Coordinates of C-alpha atoms in Angstrom, one line a residue:
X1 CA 96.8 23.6 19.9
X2 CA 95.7 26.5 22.1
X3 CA 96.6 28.1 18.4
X4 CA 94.4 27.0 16.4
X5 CA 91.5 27.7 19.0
X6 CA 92.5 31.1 19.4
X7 CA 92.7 32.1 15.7
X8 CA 89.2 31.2 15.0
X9 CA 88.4 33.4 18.0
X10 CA 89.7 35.9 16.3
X11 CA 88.2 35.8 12.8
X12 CA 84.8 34.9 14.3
X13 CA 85.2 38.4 16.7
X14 CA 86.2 39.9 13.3
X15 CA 83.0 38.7 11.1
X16 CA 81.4 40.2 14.1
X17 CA 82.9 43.4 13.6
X18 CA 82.7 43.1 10.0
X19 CA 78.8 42.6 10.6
X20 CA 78.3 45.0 13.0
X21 CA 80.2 47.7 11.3
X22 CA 78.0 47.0 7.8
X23 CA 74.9 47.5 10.0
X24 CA 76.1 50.4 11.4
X25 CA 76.7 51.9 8.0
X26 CA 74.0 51.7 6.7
X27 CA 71.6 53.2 9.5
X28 CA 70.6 55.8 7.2
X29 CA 70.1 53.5 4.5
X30 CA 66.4 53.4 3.5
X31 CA 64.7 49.9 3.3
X32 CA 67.9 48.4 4.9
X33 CA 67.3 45.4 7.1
X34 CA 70.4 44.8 9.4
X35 CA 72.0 41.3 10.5
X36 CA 73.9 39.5 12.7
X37 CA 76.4 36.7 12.8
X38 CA 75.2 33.5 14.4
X39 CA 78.8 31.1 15.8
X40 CA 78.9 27.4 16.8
X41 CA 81.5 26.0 18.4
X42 CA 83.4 23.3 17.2
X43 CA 84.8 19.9 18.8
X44 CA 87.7 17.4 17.2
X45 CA 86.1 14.3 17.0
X46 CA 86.9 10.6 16.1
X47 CA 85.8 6.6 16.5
X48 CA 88.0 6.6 20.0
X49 CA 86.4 10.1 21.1
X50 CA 87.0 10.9 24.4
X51 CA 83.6 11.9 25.4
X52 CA 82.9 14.6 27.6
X53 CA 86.8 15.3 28.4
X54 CA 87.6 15.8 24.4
X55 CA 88.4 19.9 24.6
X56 CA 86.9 22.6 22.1
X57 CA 88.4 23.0 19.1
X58 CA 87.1 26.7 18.4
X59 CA 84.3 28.5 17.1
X60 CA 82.8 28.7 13.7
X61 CA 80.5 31.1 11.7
X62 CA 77.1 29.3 10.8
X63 CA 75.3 32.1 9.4
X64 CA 74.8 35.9 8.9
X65 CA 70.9 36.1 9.7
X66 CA 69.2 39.1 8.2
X67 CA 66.8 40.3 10.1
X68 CA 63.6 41.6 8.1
X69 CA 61.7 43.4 10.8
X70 CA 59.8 46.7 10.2
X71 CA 62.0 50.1 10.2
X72 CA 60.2 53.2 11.0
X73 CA 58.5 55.4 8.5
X74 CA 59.7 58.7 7.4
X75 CA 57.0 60.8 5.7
X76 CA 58.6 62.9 2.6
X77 CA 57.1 65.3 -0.1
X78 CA 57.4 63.0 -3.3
X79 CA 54.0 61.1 -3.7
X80 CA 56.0 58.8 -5.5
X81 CA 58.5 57.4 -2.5
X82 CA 56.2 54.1 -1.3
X83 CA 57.2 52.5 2.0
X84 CA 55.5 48.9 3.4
X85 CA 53.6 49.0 6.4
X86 CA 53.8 45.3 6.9
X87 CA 54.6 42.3 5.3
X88 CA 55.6 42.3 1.7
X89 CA 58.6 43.0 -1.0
X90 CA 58.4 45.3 -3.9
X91 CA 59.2 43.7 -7.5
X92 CA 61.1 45.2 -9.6
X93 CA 63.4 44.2 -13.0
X94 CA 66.2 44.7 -13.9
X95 CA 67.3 44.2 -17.4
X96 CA 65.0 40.9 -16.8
X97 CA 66.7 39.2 -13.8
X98 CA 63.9 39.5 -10.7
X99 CA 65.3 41.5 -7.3
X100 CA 63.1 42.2 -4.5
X101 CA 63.5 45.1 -2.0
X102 CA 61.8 47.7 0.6
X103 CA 63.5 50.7 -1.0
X104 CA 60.7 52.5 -2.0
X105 CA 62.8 55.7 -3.8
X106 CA 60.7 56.0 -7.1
X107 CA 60.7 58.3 -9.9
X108 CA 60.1 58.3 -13.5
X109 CA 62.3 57.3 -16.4
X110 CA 62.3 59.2 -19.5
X111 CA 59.3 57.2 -20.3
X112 CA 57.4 57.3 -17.9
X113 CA 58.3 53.9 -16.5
X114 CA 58.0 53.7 -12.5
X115 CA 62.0 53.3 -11.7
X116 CA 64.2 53.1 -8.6
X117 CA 67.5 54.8 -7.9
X118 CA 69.6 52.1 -9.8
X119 CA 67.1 52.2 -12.8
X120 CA 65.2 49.0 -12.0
X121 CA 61.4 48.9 -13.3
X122 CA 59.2 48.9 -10.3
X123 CA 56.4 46.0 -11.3
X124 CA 53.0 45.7 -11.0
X125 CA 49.3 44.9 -12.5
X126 CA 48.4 47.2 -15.3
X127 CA 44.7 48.6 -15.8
X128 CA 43.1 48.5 -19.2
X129 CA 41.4 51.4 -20.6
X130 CA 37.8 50.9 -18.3
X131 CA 40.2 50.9 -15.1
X132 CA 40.0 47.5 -14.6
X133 CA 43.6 45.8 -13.0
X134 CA 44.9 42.6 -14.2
X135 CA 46.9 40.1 -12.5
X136 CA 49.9 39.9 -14.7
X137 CA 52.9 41.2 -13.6
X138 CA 54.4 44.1 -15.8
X139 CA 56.7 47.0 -15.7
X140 CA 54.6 50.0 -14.3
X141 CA 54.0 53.1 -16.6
X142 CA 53.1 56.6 -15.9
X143 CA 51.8 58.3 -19.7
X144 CA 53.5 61.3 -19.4
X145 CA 52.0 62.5 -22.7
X146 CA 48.9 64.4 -23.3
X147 CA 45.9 62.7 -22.4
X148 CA 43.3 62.3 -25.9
X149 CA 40.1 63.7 -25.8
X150 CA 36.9 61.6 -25.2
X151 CA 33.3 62.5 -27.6
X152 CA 30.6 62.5 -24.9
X153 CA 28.5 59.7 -25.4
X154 CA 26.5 59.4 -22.2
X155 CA 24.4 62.0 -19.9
X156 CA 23.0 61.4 -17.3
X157 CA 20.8 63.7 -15.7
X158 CA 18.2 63.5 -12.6
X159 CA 16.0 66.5 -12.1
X160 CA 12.9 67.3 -10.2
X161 CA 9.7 69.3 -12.2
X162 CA 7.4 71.0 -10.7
X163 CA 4.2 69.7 -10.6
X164 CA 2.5 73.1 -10.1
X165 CA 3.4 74.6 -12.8
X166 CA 0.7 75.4 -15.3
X167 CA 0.8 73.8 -18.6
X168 CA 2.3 75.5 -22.0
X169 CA 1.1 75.8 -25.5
X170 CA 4.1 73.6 -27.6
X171 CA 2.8 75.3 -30.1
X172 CA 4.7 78.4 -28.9
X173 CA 8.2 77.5 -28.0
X174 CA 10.3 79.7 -28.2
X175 CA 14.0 79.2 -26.7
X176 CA 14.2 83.4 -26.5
X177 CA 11.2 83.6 -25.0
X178 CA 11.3 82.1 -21.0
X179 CA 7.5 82.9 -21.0
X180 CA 7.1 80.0 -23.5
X181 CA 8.8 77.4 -21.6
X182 CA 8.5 76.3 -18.0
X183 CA 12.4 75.6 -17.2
X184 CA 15.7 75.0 -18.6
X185 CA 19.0 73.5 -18.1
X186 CA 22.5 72.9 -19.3
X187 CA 25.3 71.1 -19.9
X188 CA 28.9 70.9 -21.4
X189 CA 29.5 68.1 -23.6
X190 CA 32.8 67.4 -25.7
X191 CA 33.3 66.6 -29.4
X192 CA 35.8 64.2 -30.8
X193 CA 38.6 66.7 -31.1
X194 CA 38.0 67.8 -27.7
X195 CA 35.9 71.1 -28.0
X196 CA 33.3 72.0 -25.6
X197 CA 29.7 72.5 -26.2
X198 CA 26.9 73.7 -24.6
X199 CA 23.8 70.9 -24.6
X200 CA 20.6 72.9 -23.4
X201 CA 17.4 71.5 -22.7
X202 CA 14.3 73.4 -22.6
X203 CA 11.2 71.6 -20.3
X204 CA 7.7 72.3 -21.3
X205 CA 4.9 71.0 -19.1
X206 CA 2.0 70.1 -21.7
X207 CA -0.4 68.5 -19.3
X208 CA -1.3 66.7 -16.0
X209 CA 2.1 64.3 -15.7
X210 CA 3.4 65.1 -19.2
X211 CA 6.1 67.3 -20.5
X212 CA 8.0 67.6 -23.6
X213 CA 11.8 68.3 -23.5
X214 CA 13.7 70.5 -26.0
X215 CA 17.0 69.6 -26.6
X216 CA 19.6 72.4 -28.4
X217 CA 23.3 72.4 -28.9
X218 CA 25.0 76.1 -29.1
X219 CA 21.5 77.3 -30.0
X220 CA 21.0 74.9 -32.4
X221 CA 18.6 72.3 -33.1
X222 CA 20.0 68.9 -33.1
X223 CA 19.4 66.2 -36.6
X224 CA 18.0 64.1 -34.3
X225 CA 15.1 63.7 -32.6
X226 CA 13.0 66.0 -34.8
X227 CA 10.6 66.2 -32.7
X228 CA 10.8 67.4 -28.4
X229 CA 11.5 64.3 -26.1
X230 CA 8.0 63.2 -24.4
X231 CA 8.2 62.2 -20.6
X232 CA 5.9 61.9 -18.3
X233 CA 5.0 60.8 -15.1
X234 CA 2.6 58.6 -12.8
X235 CA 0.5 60.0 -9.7
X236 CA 3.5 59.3 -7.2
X237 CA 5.6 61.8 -9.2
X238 CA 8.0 59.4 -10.7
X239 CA 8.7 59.0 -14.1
X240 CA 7.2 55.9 -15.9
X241 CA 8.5 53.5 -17.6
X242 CA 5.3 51.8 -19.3
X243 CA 2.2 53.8 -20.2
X244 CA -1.6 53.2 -19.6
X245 CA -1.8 50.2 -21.3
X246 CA 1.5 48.2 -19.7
X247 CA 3.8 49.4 -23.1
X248 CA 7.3 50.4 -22.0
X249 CA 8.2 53.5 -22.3
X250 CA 12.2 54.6 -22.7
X251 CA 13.5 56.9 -20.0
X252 CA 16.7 57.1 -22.0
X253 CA 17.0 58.8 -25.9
X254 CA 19.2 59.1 -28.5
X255 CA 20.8 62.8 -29.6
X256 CA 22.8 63.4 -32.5
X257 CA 24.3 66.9 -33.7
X258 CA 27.1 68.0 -36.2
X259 CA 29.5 69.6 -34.0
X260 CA 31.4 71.0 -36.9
X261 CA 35.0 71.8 -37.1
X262 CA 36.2 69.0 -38.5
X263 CA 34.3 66.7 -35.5
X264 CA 32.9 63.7 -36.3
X265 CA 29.3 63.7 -36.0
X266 CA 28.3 63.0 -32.7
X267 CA 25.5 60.9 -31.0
X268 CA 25.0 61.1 -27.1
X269 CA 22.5 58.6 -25.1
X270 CA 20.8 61.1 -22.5
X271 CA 18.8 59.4 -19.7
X272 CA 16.1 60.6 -17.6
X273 CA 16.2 57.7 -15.4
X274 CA 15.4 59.1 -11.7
X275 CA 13.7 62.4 -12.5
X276 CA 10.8 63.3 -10.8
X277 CA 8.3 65.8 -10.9
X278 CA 7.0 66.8 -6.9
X279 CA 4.9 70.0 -6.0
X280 CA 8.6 71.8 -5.5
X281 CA 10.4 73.7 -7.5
X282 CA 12.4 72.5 -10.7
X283 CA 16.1 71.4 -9.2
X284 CA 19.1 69.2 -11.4
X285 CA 19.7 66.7 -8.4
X286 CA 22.3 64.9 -10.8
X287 CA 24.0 65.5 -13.4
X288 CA 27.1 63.1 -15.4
X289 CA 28.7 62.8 -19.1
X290 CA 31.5 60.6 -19.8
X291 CA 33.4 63.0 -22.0
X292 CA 36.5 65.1 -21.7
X293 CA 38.9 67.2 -23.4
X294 CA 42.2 66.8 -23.9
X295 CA 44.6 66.9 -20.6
X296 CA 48.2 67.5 -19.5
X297 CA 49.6 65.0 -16.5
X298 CA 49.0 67.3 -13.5
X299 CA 50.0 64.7 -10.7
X300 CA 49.8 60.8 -9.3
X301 CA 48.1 59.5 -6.5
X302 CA 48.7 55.8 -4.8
X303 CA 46.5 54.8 -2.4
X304 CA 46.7 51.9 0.7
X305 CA 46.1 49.4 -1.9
X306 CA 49.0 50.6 -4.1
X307 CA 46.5 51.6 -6.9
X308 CA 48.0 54.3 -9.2
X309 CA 46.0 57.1 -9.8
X310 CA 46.9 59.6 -12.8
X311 CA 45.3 63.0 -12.5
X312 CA 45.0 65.2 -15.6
X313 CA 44.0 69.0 -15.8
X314 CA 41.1 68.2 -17.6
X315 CA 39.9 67.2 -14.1
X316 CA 40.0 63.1 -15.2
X317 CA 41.6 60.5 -12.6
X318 CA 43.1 57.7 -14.6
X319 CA 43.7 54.3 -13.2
X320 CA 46.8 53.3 -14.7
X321 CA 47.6 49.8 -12.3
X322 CA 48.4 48.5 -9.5
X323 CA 52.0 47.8 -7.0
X324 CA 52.7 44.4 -6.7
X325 CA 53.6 43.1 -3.9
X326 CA 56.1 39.8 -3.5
X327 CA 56.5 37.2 0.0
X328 CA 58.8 34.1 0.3
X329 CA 58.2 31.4 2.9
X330 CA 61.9 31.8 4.0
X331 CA 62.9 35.5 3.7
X332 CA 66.1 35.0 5.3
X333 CA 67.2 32.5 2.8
X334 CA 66.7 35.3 0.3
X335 CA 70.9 36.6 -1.4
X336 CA 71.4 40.2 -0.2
X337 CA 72.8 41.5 -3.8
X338 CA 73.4 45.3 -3.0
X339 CA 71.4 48.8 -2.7
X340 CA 68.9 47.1 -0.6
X341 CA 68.0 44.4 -3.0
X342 CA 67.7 40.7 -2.7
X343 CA 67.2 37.6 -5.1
X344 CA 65.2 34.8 -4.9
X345 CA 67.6 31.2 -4.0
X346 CA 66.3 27.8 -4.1
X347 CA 65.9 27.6 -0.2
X348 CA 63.9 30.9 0.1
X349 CA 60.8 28.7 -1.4
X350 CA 58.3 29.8 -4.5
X351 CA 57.8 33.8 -5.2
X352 CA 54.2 34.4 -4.0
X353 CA 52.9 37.7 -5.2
X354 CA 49.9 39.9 -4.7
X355 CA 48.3 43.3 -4.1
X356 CA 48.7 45.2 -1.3
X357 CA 46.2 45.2 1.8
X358 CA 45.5 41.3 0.5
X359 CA 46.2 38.2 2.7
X360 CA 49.2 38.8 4.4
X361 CA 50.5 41.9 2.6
X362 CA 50.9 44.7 4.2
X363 CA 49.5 48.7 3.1
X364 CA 51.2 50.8 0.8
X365 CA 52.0 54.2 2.6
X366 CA 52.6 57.1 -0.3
X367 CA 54.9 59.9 0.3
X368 CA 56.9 58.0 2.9
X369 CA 60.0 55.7 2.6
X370 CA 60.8 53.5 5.5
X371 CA 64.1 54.0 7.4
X372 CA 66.9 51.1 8.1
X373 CA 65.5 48.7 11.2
X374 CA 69.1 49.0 12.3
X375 CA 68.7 49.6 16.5
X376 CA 72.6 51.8 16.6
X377 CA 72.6 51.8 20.1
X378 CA 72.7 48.0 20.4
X379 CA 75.0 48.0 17.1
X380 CA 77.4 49.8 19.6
X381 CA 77.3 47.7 22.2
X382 CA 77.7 44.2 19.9
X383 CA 80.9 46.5 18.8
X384 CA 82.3 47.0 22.1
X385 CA 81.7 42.9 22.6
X386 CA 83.4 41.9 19.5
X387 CA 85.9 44.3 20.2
X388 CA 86.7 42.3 23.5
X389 CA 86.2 39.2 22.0
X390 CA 89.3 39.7 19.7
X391 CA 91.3 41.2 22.4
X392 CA 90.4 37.9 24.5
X393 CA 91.3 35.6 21.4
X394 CA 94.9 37.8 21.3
X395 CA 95.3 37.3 24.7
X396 CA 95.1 33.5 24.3
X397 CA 97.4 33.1 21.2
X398 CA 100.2 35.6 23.5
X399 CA 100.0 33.7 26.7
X400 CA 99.9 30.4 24.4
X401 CA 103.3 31.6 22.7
X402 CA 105.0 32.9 26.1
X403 CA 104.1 29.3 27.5
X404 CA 105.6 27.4 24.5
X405 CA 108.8 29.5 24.9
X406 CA 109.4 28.3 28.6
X407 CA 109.4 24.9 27.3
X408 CA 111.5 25.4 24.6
X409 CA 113.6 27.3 27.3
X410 CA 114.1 24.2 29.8
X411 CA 117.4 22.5 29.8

């Protein structure tokens, strides 16, 4: 029956609409990947078919086909909105159940997790304390509290002595005196608790290619060593490492001080490594300590390779992890569940994750969110199509009905 035919017309022309009025929709929705019903037709068939001469029977939906191309990128002011540029998914969790998405609208939770707008944990690899990123995935975390305090422990320091300068009477040292030394430097060091202190070091030249170093902390000496730090250096100007007769000799010592205060005692390895002493004048070329005091959260940074960067006004950079990034060797057979977000089925294939800028993955882009790939111009077109095609399909079932009537009109 003509009927039947024409009916399924009309509810395929009105998926069609249905589909192209959801796309349309959401053209302003960020990380929104549009679609588009796919139709078959459909033929009555049987053991006696008729072949070629057996007539159509309608039209069918197959599929709504997502389409997961890339949207354009629009750059924002919040470091924390992430867009793709390229292939990949972000994770996140909600209340344990997986969902994958290109909405990259982050913020922070109360605390401190990395969430989206719906309150799903955005996932990734978390650092340990040296800054080294793991490869299990986890819910992402920004410390929002104050950053602790780190003693100093190490200090590095390259300098360049003079070679010209005439040699000093130890004997005479004097920190007050600038006559009794030939030059001096500084450096800020932190206790336990934080506090700041001034390490000094005071350079006497005591002969051809040796020099003692004096070593103060606020003006005071230090417990240890007792005696100045000996260094010296061969006829190339750098400084040795083994004496005259082939014995190593350290480049790096041990200093320990009582920073008071309630601070633990404090020991620092100092190392000369790199010095050298040249016919110019005395210069720090280097100069590095591992400590720091304590630190409020001033900011976060996220680079291509979605590494999270926490910077503190202490001046540290923490790296706190990593963004994850998932694929699926058949995206379009992932379940569309709502504000942008899709769930892994059984015909989408295995999750495959990893970090951004790796294989296939694509970059991370901070401060940008990538708009809805929906194309409205030919979204109104495909309206204006399916709009015809249902007013076709009406057609049909009204010249169907006004042909039945003048049969059941003949007498």
């Amino acid at each position: 029956m003509p009927f039947n035919t024409a009916l399924s017309g009309i509810r395929a022309a009105n998926t069609d609409l249905k589909v192209t009025g959801n796309n349309i929709a959401n053209a302003s929705t960020t990380g929104f990947k549009n679609s588009r019903a796919e139709f078959g037709d459909v033929y009555a068939s049987s053991l006696l078919g008729s072949g070629s001469n057996t007539p159509g029977a309608g039209v069918n939906l197959q599929k709504i086909r997502q389409q997961f191309s890339q949207g354009n990128l629009n750059f924002t002011e919040n470091q924390l909105d992430l867009a793709i540029n390229g292939a990949g998914m972000f994770i996140l969790d909600n209340a344990g159940d997986k969902l994958y998405g290109r909405d990259g609208t982050f913020g922070l939770d109360k605390d401190g997790y990395i969430v989206n707008n719906t309150g799903s944990n955005l996932q990734g690899f978390i650092a340990d304390d040296e800054g080294n990123v793991g490869g299990i995935l986890e819910d992402l975390r920004v410390d929002v509290e104050n950053q602790a305090p780190k003693a100093t422990t190490e200090l590095d320091l390259s300098f360049n002595l003079d070679a010209r300068e005439a040699a000093l009477d130890p004997a005479e040292f004097d920190p007050s005196d600038p006559a009794t030394y030939n030059n001096a430097t500084s450096a800020t060091v932190y206790d336990s608790l934080g506090n700041s202190h001034t390490l000094s070091q005071y350079f006497v030249k005591t002969g051809d290619n040796t020099w003692d170093v004096y070593p103060q902390v606020d003006g005071e000496d230090l417990a240890a060593p007792a005696d100045p730090i000996a260094i010296s250096f061969d006829e190339n100007g750098a400084i040795t490492t083994e004496d005259a007769n082939g014995v190593l000799v350290p480049t790096s010592f041990a200093l320990s001080y009582d920073p008071g205060n309630g601070a633990a005692p404090a020991d620092i390895e100092i190392d000369y490594a790199n010095s050298t002493q040249y016919g110019s004048g005395f210069s720090v070329e280097a100069l590095s300590q591992d400590g720091y005091t304590t630190g409020r959260l001033a900011g976060i940074d996220i680079d291509e390779q979605g590494l999270i960067f926490a910077r503190f006004t202490n001046g540290e950079a923490q790296t706190i992890g990593q963004v994850a990034l998932a694929s699926f060797n058949n995206l379009e057979a992932l379940k569309p569940v709502g504000s942008t977000l899709w769930a892994q089925t059984a015909d989408s294939g295995e999750l495959i994750v990893g970090a951004p800028g790796s294989a296939s993955f694509g970059d991370i882009q901070a401060g940008a969110l990538e708009e809805s790939n929906v194309d409205l111009s030919e979204q109104l077109v495909n309206l204006i199509i399916a709009q015809r095609n249902f007013q076709a399909n009406s057609k049909t079932i009204e010249t169907a009905n006004q042909t039945t009537q003048t049969i059941i009109n003949l007498r």
